Structures are given as C-alpha cells and as structure tokens.
XYZ file of C-alpha atoms in Angstrom:
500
model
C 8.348 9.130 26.138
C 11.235 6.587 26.226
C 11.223 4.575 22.929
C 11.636 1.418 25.112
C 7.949 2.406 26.579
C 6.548 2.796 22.968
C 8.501 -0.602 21.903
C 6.890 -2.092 24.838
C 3.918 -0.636 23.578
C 4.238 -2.106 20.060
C 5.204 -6.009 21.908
C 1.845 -5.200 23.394
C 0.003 -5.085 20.549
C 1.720 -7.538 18.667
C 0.673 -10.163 21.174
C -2.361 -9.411 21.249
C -5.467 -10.720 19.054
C -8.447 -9.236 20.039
C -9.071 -5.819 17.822
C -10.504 -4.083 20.816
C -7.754 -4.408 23.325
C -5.119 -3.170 20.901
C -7.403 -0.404 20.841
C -7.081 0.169 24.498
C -3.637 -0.449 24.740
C -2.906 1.896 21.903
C -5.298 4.379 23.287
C -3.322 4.421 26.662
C -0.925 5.152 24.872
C -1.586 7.742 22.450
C -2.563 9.712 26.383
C 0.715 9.100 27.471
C 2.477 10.673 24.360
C 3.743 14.491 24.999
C 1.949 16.719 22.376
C 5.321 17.132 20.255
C 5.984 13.324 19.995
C 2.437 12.399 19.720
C 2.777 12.559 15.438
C 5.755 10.639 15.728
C 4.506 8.137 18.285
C 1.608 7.232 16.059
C 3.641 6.964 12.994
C 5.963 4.647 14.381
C 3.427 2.482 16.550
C 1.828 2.230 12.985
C 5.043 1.152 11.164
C 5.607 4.078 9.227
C 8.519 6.196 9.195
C 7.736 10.263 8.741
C 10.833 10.478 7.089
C 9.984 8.536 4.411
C 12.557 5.672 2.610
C 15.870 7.217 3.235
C 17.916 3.987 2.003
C 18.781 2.089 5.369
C 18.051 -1.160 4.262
C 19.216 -4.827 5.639
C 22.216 -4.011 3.903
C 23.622 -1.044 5.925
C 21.955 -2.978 9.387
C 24.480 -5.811 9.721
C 26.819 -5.876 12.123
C 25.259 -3.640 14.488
C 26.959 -2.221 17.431
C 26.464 -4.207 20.845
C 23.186 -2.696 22.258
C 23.193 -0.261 25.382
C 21.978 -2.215 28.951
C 19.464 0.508 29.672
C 16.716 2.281 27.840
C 17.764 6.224 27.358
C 16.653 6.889 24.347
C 13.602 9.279 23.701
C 10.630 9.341 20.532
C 11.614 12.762 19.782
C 15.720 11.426 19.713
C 15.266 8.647 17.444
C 12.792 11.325 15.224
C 16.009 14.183 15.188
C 18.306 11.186 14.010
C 15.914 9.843 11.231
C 16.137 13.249 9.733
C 19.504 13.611 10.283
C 20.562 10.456 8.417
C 17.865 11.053 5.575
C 19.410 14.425 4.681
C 22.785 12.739 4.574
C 23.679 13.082 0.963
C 26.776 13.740 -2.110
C 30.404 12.027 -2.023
C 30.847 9.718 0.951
C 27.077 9.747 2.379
C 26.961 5.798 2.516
C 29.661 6.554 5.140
C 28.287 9.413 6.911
C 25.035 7.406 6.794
C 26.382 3.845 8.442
C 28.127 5.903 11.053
C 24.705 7.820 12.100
C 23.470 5.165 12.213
C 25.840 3.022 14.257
C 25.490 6.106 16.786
C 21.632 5.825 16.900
C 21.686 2.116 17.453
C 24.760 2.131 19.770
C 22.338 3.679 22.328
C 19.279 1.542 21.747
C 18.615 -1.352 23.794
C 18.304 -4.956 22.185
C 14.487 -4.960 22.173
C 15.255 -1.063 20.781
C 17.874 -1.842 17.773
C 15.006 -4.787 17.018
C 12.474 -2.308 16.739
C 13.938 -0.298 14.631
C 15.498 -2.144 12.421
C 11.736 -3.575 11.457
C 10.505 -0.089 11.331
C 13.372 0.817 8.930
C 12.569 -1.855 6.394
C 9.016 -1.553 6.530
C 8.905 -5.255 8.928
C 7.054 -3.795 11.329
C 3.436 -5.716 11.658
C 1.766 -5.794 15.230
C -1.314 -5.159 14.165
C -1.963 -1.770 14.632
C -2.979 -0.351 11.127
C -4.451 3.182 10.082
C -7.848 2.065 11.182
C -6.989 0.737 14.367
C -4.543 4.003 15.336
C -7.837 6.247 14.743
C -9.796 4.185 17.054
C -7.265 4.643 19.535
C -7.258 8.263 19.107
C -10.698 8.976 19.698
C -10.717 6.715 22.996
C -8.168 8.771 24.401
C -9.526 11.631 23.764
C -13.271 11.193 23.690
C -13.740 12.437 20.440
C -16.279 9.866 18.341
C -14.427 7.556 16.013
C -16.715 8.612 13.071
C -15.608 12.395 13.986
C -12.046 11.360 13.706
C -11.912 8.898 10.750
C -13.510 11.993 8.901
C -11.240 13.983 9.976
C -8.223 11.835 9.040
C -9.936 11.443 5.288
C -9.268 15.108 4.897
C -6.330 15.942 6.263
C -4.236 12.565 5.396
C -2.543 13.030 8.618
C -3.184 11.049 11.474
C -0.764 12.461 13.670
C -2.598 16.530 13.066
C -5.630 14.918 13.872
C -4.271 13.441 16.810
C -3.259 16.733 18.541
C -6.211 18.670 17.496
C -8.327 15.891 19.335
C -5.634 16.749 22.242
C -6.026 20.234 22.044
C -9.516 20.739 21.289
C -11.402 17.689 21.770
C -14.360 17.429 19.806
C -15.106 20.421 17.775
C -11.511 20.788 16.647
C -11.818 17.868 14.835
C -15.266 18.259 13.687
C -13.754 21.653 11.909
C -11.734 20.051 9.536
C -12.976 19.443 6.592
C -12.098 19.190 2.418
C -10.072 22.258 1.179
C -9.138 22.809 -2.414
C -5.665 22.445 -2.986
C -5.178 20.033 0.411
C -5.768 16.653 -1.097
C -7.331 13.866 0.825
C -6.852 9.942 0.792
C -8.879 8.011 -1.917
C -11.845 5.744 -0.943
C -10.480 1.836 -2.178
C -12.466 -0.896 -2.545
C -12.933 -4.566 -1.693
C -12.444 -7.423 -3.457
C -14.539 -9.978 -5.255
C -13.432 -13.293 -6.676
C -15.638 -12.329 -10.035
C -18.057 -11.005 -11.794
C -21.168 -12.449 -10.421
C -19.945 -12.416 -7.257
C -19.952 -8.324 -6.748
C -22.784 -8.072 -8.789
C -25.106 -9.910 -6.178
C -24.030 -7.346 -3.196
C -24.903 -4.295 -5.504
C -27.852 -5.259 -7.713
C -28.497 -2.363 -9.941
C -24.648 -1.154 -10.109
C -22.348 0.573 -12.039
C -19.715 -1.380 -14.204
C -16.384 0.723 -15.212
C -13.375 0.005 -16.090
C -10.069 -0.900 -13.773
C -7.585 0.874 -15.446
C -3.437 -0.150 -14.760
C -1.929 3.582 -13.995
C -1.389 5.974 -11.318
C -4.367 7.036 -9.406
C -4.409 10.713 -9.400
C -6.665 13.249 -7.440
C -7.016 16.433 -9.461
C -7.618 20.227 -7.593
C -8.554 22.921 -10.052
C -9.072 26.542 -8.667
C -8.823 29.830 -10.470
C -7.627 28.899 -13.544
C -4.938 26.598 -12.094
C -4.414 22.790 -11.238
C -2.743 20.147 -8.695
C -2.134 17.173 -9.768
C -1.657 14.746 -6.559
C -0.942 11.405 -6.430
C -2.878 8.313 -4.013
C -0.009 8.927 -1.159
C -0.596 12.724 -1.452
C 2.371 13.599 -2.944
C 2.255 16.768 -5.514
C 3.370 15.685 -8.974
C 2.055 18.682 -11.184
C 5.762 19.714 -12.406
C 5.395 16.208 -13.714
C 2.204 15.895 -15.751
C 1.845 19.275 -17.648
C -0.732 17.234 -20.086
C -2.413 16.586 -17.266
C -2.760 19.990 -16.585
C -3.375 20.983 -19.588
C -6.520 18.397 -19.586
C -8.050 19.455 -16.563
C -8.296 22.548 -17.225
C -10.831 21.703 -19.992
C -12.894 20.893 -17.152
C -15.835 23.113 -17.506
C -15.820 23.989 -13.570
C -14.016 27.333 -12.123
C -13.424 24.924 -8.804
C -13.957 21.023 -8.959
C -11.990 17.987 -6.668
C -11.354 14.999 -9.275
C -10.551 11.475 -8.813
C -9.508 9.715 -11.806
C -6.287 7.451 -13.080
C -3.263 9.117 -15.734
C -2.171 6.456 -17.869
C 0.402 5.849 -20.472
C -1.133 4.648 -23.696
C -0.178 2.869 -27.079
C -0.114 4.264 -30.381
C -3.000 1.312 -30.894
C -4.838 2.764 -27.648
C -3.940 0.097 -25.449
C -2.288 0.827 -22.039
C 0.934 0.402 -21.533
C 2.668 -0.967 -18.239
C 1.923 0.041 -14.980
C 5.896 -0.167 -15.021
C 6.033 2.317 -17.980
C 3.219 4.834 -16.536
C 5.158 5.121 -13.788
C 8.218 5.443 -14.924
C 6.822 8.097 -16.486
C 5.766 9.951 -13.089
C 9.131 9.668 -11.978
C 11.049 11.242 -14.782
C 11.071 15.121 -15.303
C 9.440 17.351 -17.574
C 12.351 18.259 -19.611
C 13.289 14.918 -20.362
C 9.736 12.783 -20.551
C 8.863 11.361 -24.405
C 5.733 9.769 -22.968
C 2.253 11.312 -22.716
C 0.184 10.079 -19.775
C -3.283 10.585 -20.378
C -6.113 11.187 -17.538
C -9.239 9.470 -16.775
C -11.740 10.781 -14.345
C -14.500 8.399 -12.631
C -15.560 10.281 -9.746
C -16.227 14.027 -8.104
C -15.754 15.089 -4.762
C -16.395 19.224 -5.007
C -17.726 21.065 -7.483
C -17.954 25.027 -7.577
C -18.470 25.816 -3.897
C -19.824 22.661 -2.972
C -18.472 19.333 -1.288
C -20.524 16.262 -2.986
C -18.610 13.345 -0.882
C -21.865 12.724 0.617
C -24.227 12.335 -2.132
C -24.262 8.819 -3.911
C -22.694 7.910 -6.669
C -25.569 7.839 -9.176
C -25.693 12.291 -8.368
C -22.130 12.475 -8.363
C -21.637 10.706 -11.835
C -24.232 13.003 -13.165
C -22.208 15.931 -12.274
C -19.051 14.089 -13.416
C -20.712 14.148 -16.875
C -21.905 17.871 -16.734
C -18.863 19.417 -16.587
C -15.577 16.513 -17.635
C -15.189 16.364 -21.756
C -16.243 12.443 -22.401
C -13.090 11.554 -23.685
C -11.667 12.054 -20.183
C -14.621 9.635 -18.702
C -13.629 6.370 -17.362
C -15.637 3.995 -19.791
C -18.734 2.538 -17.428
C -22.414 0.741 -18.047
C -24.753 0.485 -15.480
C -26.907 -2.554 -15.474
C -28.209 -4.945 -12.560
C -27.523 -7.879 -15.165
C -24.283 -10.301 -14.307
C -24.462 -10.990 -18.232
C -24.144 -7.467 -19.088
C -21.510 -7.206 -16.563
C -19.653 -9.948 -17.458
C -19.769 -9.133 -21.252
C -18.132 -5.815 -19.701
C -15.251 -7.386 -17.823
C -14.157 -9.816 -20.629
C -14.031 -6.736 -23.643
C -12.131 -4.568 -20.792
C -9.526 -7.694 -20.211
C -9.246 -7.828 -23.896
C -8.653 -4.168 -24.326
C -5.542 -4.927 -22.081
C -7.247 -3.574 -18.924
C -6.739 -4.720 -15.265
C -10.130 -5.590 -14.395
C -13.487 -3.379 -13.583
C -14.882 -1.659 -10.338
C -18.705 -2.427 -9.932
C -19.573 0.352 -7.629
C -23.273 0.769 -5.615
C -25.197 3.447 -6.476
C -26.322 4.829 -3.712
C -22.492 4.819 -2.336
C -21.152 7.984 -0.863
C -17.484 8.542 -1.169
C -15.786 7.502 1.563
C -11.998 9.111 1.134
C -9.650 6.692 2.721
C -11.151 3.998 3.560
C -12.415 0.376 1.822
C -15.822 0.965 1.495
C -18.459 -1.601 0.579
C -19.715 0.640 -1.703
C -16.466 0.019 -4.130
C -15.228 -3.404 -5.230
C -12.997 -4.618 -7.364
C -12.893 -7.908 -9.555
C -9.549 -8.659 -11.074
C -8.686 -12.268 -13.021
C -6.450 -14.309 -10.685
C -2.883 -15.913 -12.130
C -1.519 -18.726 -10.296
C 2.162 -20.132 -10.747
C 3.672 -22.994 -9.121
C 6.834 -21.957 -7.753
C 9.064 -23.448 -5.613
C 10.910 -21.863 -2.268
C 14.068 -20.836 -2.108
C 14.292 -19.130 1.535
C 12.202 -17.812 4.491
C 12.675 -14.990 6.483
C 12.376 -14.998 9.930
C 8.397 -13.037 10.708
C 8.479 -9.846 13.121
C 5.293 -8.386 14.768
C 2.506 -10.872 14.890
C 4.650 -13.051 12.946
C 7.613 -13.272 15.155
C 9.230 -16.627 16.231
C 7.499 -18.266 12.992
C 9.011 -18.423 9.452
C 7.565 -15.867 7.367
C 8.012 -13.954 4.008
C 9.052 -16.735 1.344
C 11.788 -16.114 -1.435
C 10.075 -17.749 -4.441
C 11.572 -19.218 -7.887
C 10.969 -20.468 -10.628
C 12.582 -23.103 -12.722
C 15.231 -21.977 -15.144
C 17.614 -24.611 -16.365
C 18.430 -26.937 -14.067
C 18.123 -24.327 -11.287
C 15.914 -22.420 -9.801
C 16.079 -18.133 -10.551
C 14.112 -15.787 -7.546
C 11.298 -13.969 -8.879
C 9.301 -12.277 -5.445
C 8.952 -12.774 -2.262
C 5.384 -12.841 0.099
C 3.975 -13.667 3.582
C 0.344 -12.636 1.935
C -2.574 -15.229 2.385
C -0.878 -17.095 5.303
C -3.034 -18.203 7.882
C -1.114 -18.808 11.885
C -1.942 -22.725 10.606
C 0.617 -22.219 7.760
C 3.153 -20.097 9.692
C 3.507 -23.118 12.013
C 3.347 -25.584 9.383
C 6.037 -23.489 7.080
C 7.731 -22.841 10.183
C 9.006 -26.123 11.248
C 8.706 -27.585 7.441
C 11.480 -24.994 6.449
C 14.003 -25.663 9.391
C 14.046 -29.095 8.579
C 15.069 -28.287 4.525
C 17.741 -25.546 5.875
C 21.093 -25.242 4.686
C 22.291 -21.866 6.088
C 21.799 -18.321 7.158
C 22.462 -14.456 6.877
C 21.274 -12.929 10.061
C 17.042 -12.777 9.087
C 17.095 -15.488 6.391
C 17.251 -18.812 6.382
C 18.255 -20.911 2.994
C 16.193 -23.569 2.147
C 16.683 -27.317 -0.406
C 14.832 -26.300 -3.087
C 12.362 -29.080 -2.295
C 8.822 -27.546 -1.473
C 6.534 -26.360 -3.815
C 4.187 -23.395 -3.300
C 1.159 -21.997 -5.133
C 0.429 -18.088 -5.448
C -1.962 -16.013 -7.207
C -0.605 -12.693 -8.281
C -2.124 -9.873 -10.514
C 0.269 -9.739 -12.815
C 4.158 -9.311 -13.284
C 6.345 -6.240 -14.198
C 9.899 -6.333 -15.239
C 12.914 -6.041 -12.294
C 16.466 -5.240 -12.574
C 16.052 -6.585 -9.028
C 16.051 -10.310 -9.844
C 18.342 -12.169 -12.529
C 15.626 -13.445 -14.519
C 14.266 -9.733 -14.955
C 10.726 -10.249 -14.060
C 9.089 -9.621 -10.617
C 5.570 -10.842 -9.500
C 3.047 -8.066 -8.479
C 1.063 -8.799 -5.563
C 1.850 -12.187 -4.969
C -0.412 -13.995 -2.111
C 0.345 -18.229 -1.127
C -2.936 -19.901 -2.088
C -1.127 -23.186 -0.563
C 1.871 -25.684 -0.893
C 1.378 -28.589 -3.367
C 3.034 -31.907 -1.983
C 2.055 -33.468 -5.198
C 4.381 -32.016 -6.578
C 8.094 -31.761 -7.555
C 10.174 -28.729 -8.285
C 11.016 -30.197 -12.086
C 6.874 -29.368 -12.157
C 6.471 -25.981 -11.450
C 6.300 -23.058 -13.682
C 9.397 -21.879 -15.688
C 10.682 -18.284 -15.860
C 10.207 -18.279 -19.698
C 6.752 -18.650 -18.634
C 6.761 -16.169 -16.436
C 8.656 -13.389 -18.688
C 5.642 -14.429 -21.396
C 3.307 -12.599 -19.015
C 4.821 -9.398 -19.424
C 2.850 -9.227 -22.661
C-alpha cells in the first residue's frame, strides 16, 4: 500500500467522530493491507512506531526538504528506512541520521512529510487507539471482537493477531492463548474522584494499596524467572533481587503481577524517579535494591486463573507468595474502613489505593470496571507560556500548552498538556492564544504571559529538562481562571516543595 493511501486513511479517521465509522474505515483498511505490511499498517494507523524512539525529534525535523509532487512511497519503504535510521549509531550518527532522514522525507509528499513527522514525535491522535484497531480487525476479517481482544491480551501484538485473523480466520485466533515465559499486557483500571465514590460501584470490595514503582509481571518456570515490565520489555538482567524473591514463591510454575519498588532505610518509597532510575541502570553498577510486591495471579502450576474472580485468585495469591511480598489490602464494603485505608496509605508516602470488585476476572490489557483507582488530586495555578499547534483530531486548533510557573519576576516552564480539553476549549484557547502571540518556531506559537490556567497533576518528579528542575506528572487543564493574574499563580519554590 502507498503511504499516501494509509495517510489518507489516518485524515479519515481523524475527521471523523462517530466510534463506529472509524471502525469501518479502519476495517477497510486493515483488508486492503498486503499480509507483510499489515503489522506495520496497524502500528502506524495507531500512532506507534515498531521501531521504537530512535531520537528524531522536532529538533532534527526542521528545515525539511521540499516535498515530492506525487505519492511513491510504500508502508513497507518508510518501515526499511525507520530501521535503517534507528540502527544509525557511534561518531557522526547525528549526521548519518539527518541525512536518512532528509532522503526519506525528500520523497514524501506534503500530506506524507506531515504524517510522519507526527508519527515520529508521538503527535499522532486521530482517534484510532488499541481498542478501536482490534475492532477493526475483527470486521475485516470476521473474527468476533471478544475472540480478538483476547487474543491481543496474550500476545501484546496487535499486528500477529492481525495476520493470524488473515490467515486463519477464527480458530487461529481462538488458539492463542497465555504461555509462560510470553508475557501479556496488564489489566488497568478506571478512575474515581475518591474514596466513596469507587466504593459505591463495588460494595463489598477489596482495598490495597497504590504503590509509586514499576509494574512488573513475573514468569517463574523450572527453577527460573522473567522479570517483564508493563510494555513487555524483559528486564531480568536488571532486577537479580527480584529474582532472587520470586523464586521463594512456593509454585514450580506461577504468572505474577505485582509492582518492584525502591524503598527507604525508614520503609518509605522512594521516587518513582529513583525506582526507575534504578531499572535503567545495570547490574554491575546499581547501589539500590528494588523490592517486589505481588497483588494478583494469573497461572498457577498448570493452570490459567485469569478467569476466576478476584476473591479465588487472592486466595491462591496467599497460598503460595511469602506475606512480606503481599501488596498490603483490607476488604470491607464500609467507605469508613476504606477511607481510614487511603489516608494511612497517603501517609505512608503511597500514591493512592486500588479498590478492586470481587467477583472481577482479570482482564489483561484492558481498563476494566472491575479495577479502579483513587488518587488525591493537586492543582497549581500556572500561567501559559506557548501553544502548539494540535495534529489529528486536534488539527487547525491550538493545542498542547507550555505551562510556568512564577519565579522572580518571570515565569520558568515546568510541563506541557492538551489533557482534559474539551473541542469548547480548543476553540476558545485557540483564538484566545493568537490574539496574546508574539512569535513562532515552525509548530509553536509564543504567547504574553497573560492567561492563567488551572491543572491537576499527580504529582511532580525532578527534570534536567526544564530550568527550574522540576516537571509535573500527568498534568490535565481543569480550566483557565480570568480572575486571575499571573503575579497570583503558584511559584516554582512551591512546586520544587512537592518533590518531598
């Protein structure tokens, strides 16, 4: 397929709003996809690149060559030259790099070069997530969407799924299923805004603890473990404590799902910044023990227990995981007891707790209703600093805001979002921002530092990134305050004070 047919594709989708026709237009076009470009189709149609981050960022796409006047350029092309320029490495590779990649783009058309320049910095948002791509898979091939979300939740792949629907149709994908040492995507939760609030959707519920670290999925077999991390990436060379813990599992074969964490000498956690650091660094050099916790069981000697609620599966959890490797939990169908819970886990230095049905089976890869989470909620008032133009559903409006906080008698960035806005705020930010602007760089337009902006964020972690070393985490606009002035908002002493 000619990428211009898949960007076409994409524009498609992006346009429009109803879930179900992005599901047919996708689904016409997962058909129309050779077998060999079908992964690759899907993964870009989805925003993702297969290659991974190979450090092409807005940086090394300025000053792009003129694009070509006619679409050439195939899926499987653009694929070769992704892993061509994300093998690039040693003396010189920034070079090598920018000239592989001036090649690629010399022979993409102008809807092309915009295409992929949003797919190489992640700016690619039409709509068409995970859930949506597996619906579209199973309408073009017949295959029922239940078959093929299962499917997906074992294999992680989206794209193998999608040519064994091809291939085989139904009972290919009905054969896959969990294997030890293959891990498969963990089941996330929903949100509530507190306590009370998730506790009247469960009733009788289990209360544990959120803990701040690296979600890990644990395969023992034979004497041996895997230690794999939520993306599925195989990080055992890195934990050998946690290897060395889960193999005081008392099973001969078990699937574990459970969070390693970096704690103080007083037992309280240390940064999500600092845990992962941790995962990054290599076994020779690491000072830092990461410890595991373990709240949930999907096998267990022979026999797959994703289907069995949560009550059986904690049971077995118990049976066979030493206690000290337990995720701390009550369960209760009182909000006071729950409640009570949450505040002594926030004081422990916790991130919040998971109140979890019963009855809930686990449902690997997906937000089930079964899960969700209740977190406390930060807000700053920051003000803006500059918007970036939106891409996907977002194009033509303002977008992702540059945020800062007071410092001085200036203003010093501390994160950037486009989370929690509504089309009514796009326009609204949209023409409100072109009327404060002062210049631009390609994307971005600079703003007076006049507007004010509320967000609620989970937290912040230190940044190298930004001058006043902190960064917010998950930042989302709750709204923009016109009573107020920028000398109002929050300062960044402030917001370095949160980092304890």
């Amino acid at each position: 397929m000619l990428l211009g047919e898949l960007v076409a594709v994409s524009n498609r989708v992006a346009g429009e709003p109803a879930r179900n026709e992005k599901i047919r237009v996708l689904g016409e076009a997962v058909a129309a996809l050779e077998r060999t470009e079908l992964p690759i189709g899907i993964s870009y149609l989805a925003g993702v690149v297969p290659q991974g981050s190979f450090g092409v960022g807005y940086a090394a796409l300025r000053d792009l060559p003129a694009p070509a006047t006619e679409s050439t350029l195939t899926v499987g092309a653009v694929d070769e030259a992704f892993t061509s320029i994300a093998a690039i490495t040693g003396p010189g590779s920034a070079a090598r790099r920018r000239a592989e990649i001036d090649r690629l783009f010399g022979m993409a058309t102008a809807q092309e070069q915009e295409f992929l320049s949003s797919l190489l910095v992640e700016g690619l948002r039409q709509g068409a997530n995970e859930s949506i791509m597996m619906d579209a898979i199973a309408r073009a091939s017949a295959v029922p969407a239940t078959l093929v979300r299962r499917a997906v939740m074992f294999t992680g792949d989206v794209g193998e799924v999608a040519v064994a629907a091809r291939d085989g149709g139904k009972d290919a994908v009905a054969g896959f299923g969990l294997r030890l040492l293959r891990p498969v995507l963990p089941m996330l939760a929903k949100s509530a805004p507190d306590v009370a609030a998730a506790m009247v959707k469960m009733g009788r519920a289990v209360v544990e603890r959120k803990l701040d670290g690296a979600r890990i999925q644990v395969h023992i077999s034979g004497g041996n473990a895997r230690v794999y991390t939520r993306n599925l990436n195989d990080v055992t060379e890195r934990v050998p404590e946690v290897v060395a813990a889960a193999l005081e599992v008392e099973a001969s074969a078990a699937v574990l799902d459970g969070e390693a964490i970096a704690l103080r000498l007083d037992g309280r956690p240390q940064t999500f910044q600092v845990t992962m650091g941790r995962f990054g660094s290599d076994t020779d050099s690491h000072h830092l023990e990461i410890v595991p916790f373990f709240f949930d069981i999907l096998h267990c000697d022979g026999a797959d227990v994703l289907d069995r609620g949560l009550e059986e599966r904690l049971a077995l959890l118990d049976q066979i995981v030493p206690p000290p490797m337990l995720v701390p939990r009550i369960i209760t169908e009182e909000s006071d007891a729950a409640q009570s819970f949450f505040d002594d886990t926030i004081a422990a230095g916790h991130e919040g707790v998971m109140v979890k049905s019963l009855s809930s089976p686990y449902e690997a890869g997906r937000r089930g209703a079964g899960w969700v989470k209740v977190k406390p909620v930060h807000t700053l008032d920051l003000v803006v600093l500059a918007v970036e133009w939106g891409s996907g559903r977002r194009k033509g409006w303002l977008s992702n805001i540059h945020m800062g906080a007071r410092s001085g008698a200036g203003f010093v960035m501390v994160g950037k979002t486009f989370k929690g806005m509504t089309d009514a705020i796009l326009e609204w930010q949209t023409e409100r921002f072109l009327a404060l602007e002062t210049h631009r760089d390609r994307h971005i337009v600079y703003v007076r530092p006049e507007q004010v902006v509320e967000v609620a964020l989970d937290g912040v972690q230190a940044s190298s990134r930004y001058p006043g070393g902190v960064a917010l985490r998950f930042a989302r606009v709750r709204g923009y305050r016109e009573d107020k002035q920028p000398d109002e908002i929050d300062t960044i002493e402030t917001i370095q004070a949160m980092l304890n």
